[in-house]
Amino acid sequence: MLFSAKTIARDGNFMVNMCDPELLDKTVSDGTVKVKINKNYYHEKLIDKDEAAELLKKSNSINLVGNATIDLSLNLGIGSKQGIKLIDGIPFLIIIKM
């Protein structure tokens, strides 16, 4: 399994935006909220599971979209199911580590 990821390091913070690659450029809506899963935001490179896990462990700000991506994070103990928001059946999860 591959993951699409983009990292941003600034002012001592390390952020990762990650999604299931098949969701790139897809627009989802729940009638109130409309979100485009944009390549500019979620894609710098495709990475394997091991690299994705390392990024999730070292990031202090994480933005995730997709079943496989969120499952990986939850299996690592990063984030919780209670924080998942579904939009048009697609799961979204934002994690801020304190």
Tab-separated table of N, CA, C and O in Angstrom:
chain	number	residue	atom	x	y	z
A	1	MET	N	0.838	-1.193	0.000
A	1	MET	CA	0.000	0.000	0.000
A	1	MET	C	0.870	1.240	0.000
A	1	MET	O	1.817	1.341	0.760
A	2	LEU	N	0.515	2.167	-0.860
A	2	LEU	CA	1.206	3.454	-0.904
A	2	LEU	C	0.306	4.536	-0.333
A	2	LEU	O	-0.918	4.420	-0.334
A	3	PHE	N	0.947	5.595	0.144
A	3	PHE	CA	0.253	6.739	0.711
A	3	PHE	C	0.776	7.994	0.027
A	3	PHE	O	1.956	8.078	-0.304
A	4	SER	N	-0.095	8.959	-0.173
A	4	SER	CA	0.309	10.248	-0.720
A	4	SER	C	0.568	11.175	0.457
A	4	SER	O	-0.277	11.297	1.355
A	5	ALA	N	1.740	11.827	0.474
A	5	ALA	CA	2.085	12.656	1.623
A	5	ALA	C	2.779	13.942	1.204
A	5	ALA	O	3.495	13.993	0.205
A	6	LYS	N	2.541	14.961	2.025
A	6	LYS	CA	3.244	16.236	1.893
A	6	LYS	C	3.636	16.668	3.300
A	6	LYS	O	2.818	16.606	4.218
A	7	THR	N	4.877	17.075	3.466
A	7	THR	CA	5.355	17.507	4.771
A	7	THR	C	5.702	18.990	4.736
A	7	THR	O	6.105	19.529	3.702
A	8	ILE	N	5.540	19.621	5.905
A	8	ILE	CA	5.871	21.037	6.064
A	8	ILE	C	6.571	21.179	7.406
A	8	ILE	O	6.032	20.777	8.440
A	9	ALA	N	7.773	21.727	7.385
A	9	ALA	CA	8.522	21.980	8.620
A	9	ALA	C	8.730	23.490	8.746
A	9	ALA	O	9.253	24.124	7.833
A	10	ARG	N	8.270	24.034	9.886
A	10	ARG	CA	8.378	25.476	10.070
A	10	ARG	C	8.320	25.811	11.563
A	10	ARG	O	7.464	25.307	12.277
A	11	ASP	N	9.227	26.659	11.993
A	11	ASP	CA	9.226	27.171	13.368
A	11	ASP	C	9.169	26.065	14.424
A	11	ASP	O	8.424	26.161	15.395
A	12	GLY	N	9.911	24.988	14.209
A	12	GLY	CA	9.954	23.898	15.172
A	12	GLY	C	8.773	22.941	15.101
A	12	GLY	O	8.672	22.027	15.908
A	13	ASN	N	7.875	23.156	14.175
A	13	ASN	CA	6.731	22.263	13.995
A	13	ASN	C	6.926	21.425	12.743
A	13	ASN	O	7.503	21.889	11.767
A	14	PHE	N	6.416	20.204	12.798
A	14	PHE	CA	6.493	19.309	11.644
A	14	PHE	C	5.093	18.796	11.351
A	14	PHE	O	4.475	18.125	12.171
A	15	MET	N	4.572	19.157	10.181
A	15	MET	CA	3.211	18.797	9.789
A	15	MET	C	3.257	17.822	8.633
A	15	MET	O	4.086	17.942	7.733
A	16	VAL	N	2.339	16.855	8.662
A	16	VAL	CA	2.186	15.955	7.522
A	16	VAL	C	0.716	15.946	7.113
A	16	VAL	O	-0.178	15.881	7.949
A	17	ASN	N	0.498	16.084	5.822
A	17	ASN	CA	-0.808	15.909	5.202
A	17	ASN	C	-0.709	14.614	4.419
A	17	ASN	O	0.188	14.470	3.582
A	18	MET	N	-1.618	13.682	4.679
A	18	MET	CA	-1.499	12.359	4.057
A	18	MET	C	-2.891	11.839	3.685
A	18	MET	O	-3.850	12.042	4.421
A	19	CYS	N	-2.942	11.152	2.536
A	19	CYS	CA	-4.212	10.569	2.117
A	19	CYS	C	-3.987	9.304	1.297
A	19	CYS	O	-2.877	9.034	0.840
A	20	ASP	N	-5.066	8.568	1.116
A	20	ASP	CA	-5.058	7.432	0.199
A	20	ASP	C	-4.916	8.017	-1.214
A	20	ASP	O	-5.690	8.913	-1.578
A	21	PRO	N	-3.954	7.569	-2.001
A	21	PRO	CA	-3.679	8.189	-3.313
A	21	PRO	C	-4.869	8.234	-4.266
A	21	PRO	O	-4.989	9.177	-5.044
A	22	GLU	N	-5.770	7.247	-4.189
A	22	GLU	CA	-6.899	7.232	-5.113
A	22	GLU	C	-7.900	8.359	-4.835
A	22	GLU	O	-8.784	8.631	-5.653
A	23	LEU	N	-7.738	9.044	-3.696
A	23	LEU	CA	-8.634	10.150	-3.359
A	23	LEU	C	-8.155	11.502	-3.890
A	23	LEU	O	-8.909	12.476	-3.857
A	24	LEU	N	-6.918	11.560	-4.374
A	24	LEU	CA	-6.380	12.827	-4.872
A	24	LEU	C	-7.271	13.410	-5.963
A	24	LEU	O	-7.720	12.702	-6.864
A	25	ASP	N	-7.519	14.692	-5.862
A	25	ASP	CA	-8.332	15.473	-6.800
A	25	ASP	C	-9.819	15.144	-6.747
A	25	ASP	O	-10.588	15.629	-7.568
A	26	LYS	N	-10.234	14.351	-5.772
A	26	LYS	CA	-11.657	14.045	-5.603
A	26	LYS	C	-12.302	15.158	-4.773
A	26	LYS	O	-11.702	15.680	-3.840
A	27	THR	N	-13.528	15.528	-5.121
A	27	THR	CA	-14.299	16.493	-4.345
A	27	THR	C	-15.433	15.750	-3.657
A	27	THR	O	-16.149	14.973	-4.287
A	28	VAL	N	-15.563	15.979	-2.344
A	28	VAL	CA	-16.610	15.329	-1.564
A	28	VAL	C	-17.459	16.399	-0.879
A	28	VAL	O	-16.987	17.499	-0.600
A	29	SER	N	-18.716	16.051	-0.620
A	29	SER	CA	-19.629	17.003	0.001
A	29	SER	C	-20.648	16.255	0.833
A	29	SER	O	-21.061	15.153	0.480
A	30	ASP	N	-21.053	16.862	1.949
A	30	ASP	CA	-22.137	16.282	2.754
A	30	ASP	C	-23.381	17.156	2.694
A	30	ASP	O	-24.277	17.031	3.508
A	31	GLY	N	-23.424	18.066	1.742
A	31	GLY	CA	-24.545	18.980	1.609
A	31	GLY	C	-24.278	20.322	2.253
A	31	GLY	O	-24.768	21.343	1.806
A	32	THR	N	-23.474	20.330	3.312
A	32	THR	CA	-23.107	21.568	3.993
A	32	THR	C	-21.648	21.920	3.726
A	32	THR	O	-21.318	23.059	3.446
A	33	VAL	N	-20.804	20.912	3.810
A	33	VAL	CA	-19.370	21.088	3.637
A	33	VAL	C	-18.942	20.451	2.324
A	33	VAL	O	-19.343	19.329	2.002
A	34	LYS	N	-18.114	21.170	1.569
A	34	LYS	CA	-17.558	20.656	0.315
A	34	LYS	C	-16.036	20.749	0.409
A	34	LYS	O	-15.499	21.807	0.717
A	35	VAL	N	-15.357	19.622	0.183
A	35	VAL	CA	-13.899	19.567	0.314
A	35	VAL	C	-13.296	18.945	-0.934
A	35	VAL	O	-13.736	17.872	-1.372
A	36	LYS	N	-12.272	19.606	-1.485
A	36	LYS	CA	-11.499	19.018	-2.578
A	36	LYS	C	-10.200	18.475	-1.976
A	36	LYS	O	-9.482	19.203	-1.286
A	37	ILE	N	-9.916	17.226	-2.236
A	37	ILE	CA	-8.691	16.590	-1.743
A	37	ILE	C	-7.614	16.905	-2.773
A	37	ILE	O	-7.384	16.170	-3.718
A	38	ASN	N	-6.999	18.043	-2.576
A	38	ASN	CA	-6.139	18.689	-3.552
A	38	ASN	C	-4.709	18.149	-3.539
A	38	ASN	O	-4.107	18.015	-2.475
A	39	LYS	N	-4.153	17.900	-4.735
A	39	LYS	CA	-2.758	17.436	-4.846
A	39	LYS	C	-1.779	18.440	-4.244
A	39	LYS	O	-0.761	18.049	-3.671
A	40	ASN	N	-2.061	19.733	-4.359
A	40	ASN	CA	-1.165	20.742	-3.796
A	40	ASN	C	-1.048	20.615	-2.283
A	40	ASN	O	-0.028	20.996	-1.702
A	41	TYR	N	-2.064	20.095	-1.649
A	41	TYR	CA	-2.086	19.980	-0.199
A	41	TYR	C	-1.662	18.601	0.300
A	41	TYR	O	-1.013	18.484	1.335
A	42	TYR	N	-2.018	17.553	-0.436
A	42	TYR	CA	-1.796	16.180	0.029
A	42	TYR	C	-0.735	15.399	-0.742
A	42	TYR	O	-0.522	14.234	-0.435
A	43	HIS	N	-0.118	15.997	-1.735
A	43	HIS	CA	0.814	15.184	-2.519
A	43	HIS	C	2.117	15.914	-2.828
A	43	HIS	O	2.146	16.880	-3.572
A	44	GLU	N	3.164	15.405	-2.222
A	44	GLU	CA	4.535	15.780	-2.541
A	44	GLU	C	5.215	14.560	-3.148
A	44	GLU	O	5.984	14.668	-4.084
A	45	LYS	N	4.871	13.385	-2.556
A	45	LYS	CA	5.409	12.118	-3.060
A	45	LYS	C	4.571	10.959	-2.553
A	45	LYS	O	3.823	11.085	-1.583
A	46	LEU	N	4.706	9.822	-3.227
A	46	LEU	CA	4.097	8.578	-2.773
A	46	LEU	C	5.098	7.863	-1.882
A	46	LEU	O	6.290	7.794	-2.212
A	47	ILE	N	4.625	7.356	-0.761
A	47	ILE	CA	5.510	6.689	0.193
A	47	ILE	C	4.912	5.341	0.594
A	47	ILE	O	3.711	5.124	0.488
A	48	ASP	N	5.782	4.454	1.072
A	48	ASP	CA	5.308	3.143	1.517
A	48	ASP	C	4.860	3.214	2.977
A	48	ASP	O	4.983	4.255	3.640
A	49	LYS	N	4.350	2.105	3.473
A	49	LYS	CA	3.790	2.043	4.818
A	49	LYS	C	4.812	2.400	5.897
A	49	LYS	O	4.491	3.101	6.854
A	50	ASP	N	6.057	1.917	5.756
A	50	ASP	CA	7.080	2.181	6.770
A	50	ASP	C	7.419	3.665	6.850
A	50	ASP	O	7.525	4.230	7.940
A	51	GLU	N	7.578	4.313	5.686
A	51	GLU	CA	7.879	5.749	5.687
A	51	GLU	C	6.682	6.539	6.213
A	51	GLU	O	6.846	7.506	6.966
A	52	ALA	N	5.473	6.124	5.850
A	52	ALA	CA	4.272	6.794	6.343
A	52	ALA	C	4.206	6.708	7.869
A	52	ALA	O	3.910	7.695	8.548
A	53	ALA	N	4.499	5.539	8.411
A	53	ALA	CA	4.479	5.360	9.860
A	53	ALA	C	5.493	6.265	10.544
A	53	ALA	O	5.196	6.877	11.577
A	54	GLU	N	6.682	6.375	9.983
A	54	GLU	CA	7.709	7.244	10.564
A	54	GLU	C	7.283	8.707	10.545
A	54	GLU	O	7.498	9.440	11.512
A	55	LEU	N	6.678	9.141	9.449
A	55	LEU	CA	6.195	10.530	9.378
A	55	LEU	C	5.113	10.784	10.429
A	55	LEU	O	5.115	11.830	11.079
A	56	LEU	N	4.204	9.843	10.580
A	56	LEU	CA	3.133	10.005	11.569
A	56	LEU	C	3.696	10.082	12.985
A	56	LEU	O	3.232	10.876	13.803
A	57	LYS	N	4.697	9.280	13.277
A	57	LYS	CA	5.295	9.268	14.615
A	57	LYS	C	6.012	10.572	14.937
A	57	LYS	O	5.970	11.040	16.067
A	58	LYS	N	6.673	11.181	13.952
A	58	LYS	CA	7.468	12.376	14.252
A	58	LYS	C	6.725	13.691	14.038
A	58	LYS	O	7.205	14.739	14.453
A	59	SER	N	5.552	13.646	13.448
A	59	SER	CA	4.779	14.863	13.192
A	59	SER	C	4.041	15.309	14.436
A	59	SER	O	3.573	14.491	15.219
A	60	ASN	N	3.912	16.633	14.610
A	60	ASN	CA	3.104	17.125	15.725
A	60	ASN	C	1.787	17.734	15.248
A	60	ASN	O	0.942	18.093	16.043
A	61	SER	N	1.618	17.812	13.936
A	61	SER	CA	0.362	18.250	13.346
A	61	SER	C	0.096	17.352	12.138
A	61	SER	O	0.933	17.246	11.247
A	62	ILE	N	-1.068	16.697	12.127
A	62	ILE	CA	-1.343	15.667	11.123
A	62	ILE	C	-2.743	15.865	10.553
A	62	ILE	O	-3.703	16.043	11.299
A	63	ASN	N	-2.841	15.813	9.233
A	63	ASN	CA	-4.115	15.933	8.532
A	63	ASN	C	-4.246	14.703	7.640
A	63	ASN	O	-3.459	14.530	6.709
A	64	LEU	N	-5.243	13.856	7.915
A	64	LEU	CA	-5.374	12.566	7.232
A	64	LEU	C	-6.723	12.438	6.527
A	64	LEU	O	-7.741	12.884	7.050
A	65	VAL	N	-6.691	11.772	5.362
A	65	VAL	CA	-7.919	11.483	4.625
A	65	VAL	C	-7.828	10.072	4.050
A	65	VAL	O	-6.816	9.703	3.453
A	66	GLY	N	-8.887	9.294	4.243
A	66	GLY	CA	-8.964	7.968	3.637
A	66	GLY	C	-8.871	6.840	4.645
A	66	GLY	O	-8.238	6.971	5.696
A	67	ASN	N	-9.507	5.733	4.305
A	67	ASN	CA	-9.557	4.580	5.207
A	67	ASN	C	-8.186	4.006	5.535
A	67	ASN	O	-7.861	3.794	6.704
A	68	ALA	N	-7.369	3.728	4.523
A	68	ALA	CA	-6.063	3.098	4.766
A	68	ALA	C	-5.148	4.014	5.572
A	68	ALA	O	-4.458	3.570	6.500
A	69	THR	N	-5.152	5.293	5.231
A	69	THR	CA	-4.292	6.263	5.909
A	69	THR	C	-4.684	6.394	7.381
A	69	THR	O	-3.826	6.341	8.269
A	70	ILE	N	-5.964	6.533	7.639
A	70	ILE	CA	-6.427	6.677	9.023
A	70	ILE	C	-6.257	5.373	9.789
A	70	ILE	O	-5.857	5.390	10.962
A	71	ASP	N	-6.490	4.232	9.159
A	71	ASP	CA	-6.267	2.939	9.826
A	71	ASP	C	-4.811	2.798	10.267
A	71	ASP	O	-4.542	2.325	11.378
A	72	LEU	N	-3.876	3.200	9.422
A	72	LEU	CA	-2.459	3.127	9.784
A	72	LEU	C	-2.196	3.965	11.028
A	72	LEU	O	-1.562	3.512	11.983
A	73	SER	N	-2.691	5.193	11.037
A	73	SER	CA	-2.486	6.078	12.182
A	73	SER	C	-3.086	5.492	13.460
A	73	SER	O	-2.426	5.464	14.504
A	74	LEU	N	-4.318	5.017	13.381
A	74	LEU	CA	-4.969	4.446	14.565
A	74	LEU	C	-4.239	3.203	15.059
A	74	LEU	O	-4.096	3.004	16.271
A	75	ASN	N	-3.746	2.372	14.145
A	75	ASN	CA	-2.983	1.177	14.533
A	75	ASN	C	-1.676	1.523	15.225
A	75	ASN	O	-1.162	0.727	16.011
A	76	LEU	N	-1.152	2.722	14.956
A	76	LEU	CA	0.060	3.198	15.628
A	76	LEU	C	-0.263	3.870	16.964
A	76	LEU	O	0.630	4.307	17.673
A	77	GLY	N	-1.550	3.986	17.288
A	77	GLY	CA	-1.959	4.656	18.522
A	77	GLY	C	-1.969	6.169	18.393
A	77	GLY	O	-1.954	6.882	19.398
A	78	ILE	N	-2.018	6.661	17.169
A	78	ILE	CA	-2.013	8.102	16.909
A	78	ILE	C	-3.414	8.495	16.448
A	78	ILE	O	-3.864	8.067	15.395
A	79	GLY	N	-4.101	9.290	17.257
A	79	GLY	CA	-5.461	9.694	16.946
A	79	GLY	C	-6.466	8.731	17.549
A	79	GLY	O	-6.101	7.724	18.164
A	80	SER	N	-7.751	9.071	17.386
A	80	SER	CA	-8.808	8.203	17.906
A	80	SER	C	-9.988	8.175	16.940
A	80	SER	O	-10.204	9.119	16.171
A	81	LYS	N	-10.740	7.092	17.017
A	81	LYS	CA	-11.918	6.947	16.147
A	81	LYS	C	-12.931	8.058	16.406
A	81	LYS	O	-13.651	8.460	15.496
A	82	GLN	N	-12.991	8.565	17.629
A	82	GLN	CA	-13.952	9.600	17.976
A	82	GLN	C	-13.690	10.911	17.216
A	82	GLN	O	-14.591	11.713	17.053
A	83	GLY	N	-12.471	11.114	16.746
A	83	GLY	CA	-12.120	12.339	16.034
A	83	GLY	C	-12.398	12.292	14.539
A	83	GLY	O	-12.253	13.300	13.841
A	84	ILE	N	-12.813	11.146	14.033
A	84	ILE	CA	-13.028	10.993	12.591
A	84	ILE	C	-14.333	11.660	12.166
A	84	ILE	O	-15.372	11.484	12.786
A	85	LYS	N	-14.247	12.447	11.105
A	85	LYS	CA	-15.414	13.092	10.489
A	85	LYS	C	-15.607	12.472	9.112
A	85	LYS	O	-14.664	12.392	8.329
A	86	LEU	N	-16.820	11.991	8.832
A	86	LEU	CA	-17.126	11.437	7.517
A	86	LEU	C	-17.772	12.509	6.653
A	86	LEU	O	-18.716	13.171	7.081
A	87	ILE	N	-17.253	12.671	5.460
A	87	ILE	CA	-17.845	13.556	4.463
A	87	ILE	C	-18.035	12.725	3.211
A	87	ILE	O	-17.063	12.248	2.624
A	88	ASP	N	-19.279	12.523	2.834
A	88	ASP	CA	-19.619	11.712	1.655
A	88	ASP	C	-19.004	10.315	1.751
A	88	ASP	O	-18.527	9.755	0.769
A	89	GLY	N	-18.950	9.780	2.989
A	89	GLY	CA	-18.415	8.443	3.219
A	89	GLY	C	-16.900	8.357	3.310
A	89	GLY	O	-16.358	7.286	3.544
A	90	ILE	N	-16.217	9.480	3.124
A	90	ILE	CA	-14.748	9.516	3.190
A	90	ILE	C	-14.339	10.022	4.578
A	90	ILE	O	-14.766	11.097	4.999
A	91	PRO	N	-13.486	9.264	5.307
A	91	PRO	CA	-13.072	9.704	6.634
A	91	PRO	C	-11.948	10.754	6.591
A	91	PRO	O	-11.022	10.659	5.803
A	92	PHE	N	-12.085	11.746	7.479
A	92	PHE	CA	-11.095	12.805	7.679
A	92	PHE	C	-10.717	12.804	9.150
A	92	PHE	O	-11.579	12.622	10.012
A	93	LEU	N	-9.437	13.032	9.444
A	93	LEU	CA	-8.980	13.076	10.822
A	93	LEU	C	-7.841	14.091	10.945
A	93	LEU	O	-6.867	14.020	10.197
A	94	ILE	N	-7.988	15.021	11.868
A	94	ILE	CA	-6.928	16.003	12.154
A	94	ILE	C	-6.423	15.721	13.564
A	94	ILE	O	-7.215	15.552	14.509
A	95	ILE	N	-5.092	15.655	13.698
A	95	ILE	CA	-4.467	15.345	14.991
A	95	ILE	C	-3.441	16.428	15.303
A	95	ILE	O	-2.601	16.756	14.472
A	96	ILE	N	-3.523	16.962	16.514
A	96	ILE	CA	-2.532	17.900	17.008
A	96	ILE	C	-1.919	17.267	18.259
A	96	ILE	O	-2.624	16.977	19.223
A	97	LYS	N	-0.620	17.001	18.228
A	97	LYS	CA	0.057	16.431	19.383
A	97	LYS	C	0.542	17.572	20.270
A	97	LYS	O	1.167	18.503	19.788
A	98	MET	N	0.259	17.454	21.553
A	98	MET	CA	0.663	18.486	22.505
A	98	MET	C	1.862	18.016	23.298
A	98	MET	O	2.101	16.915	23.509
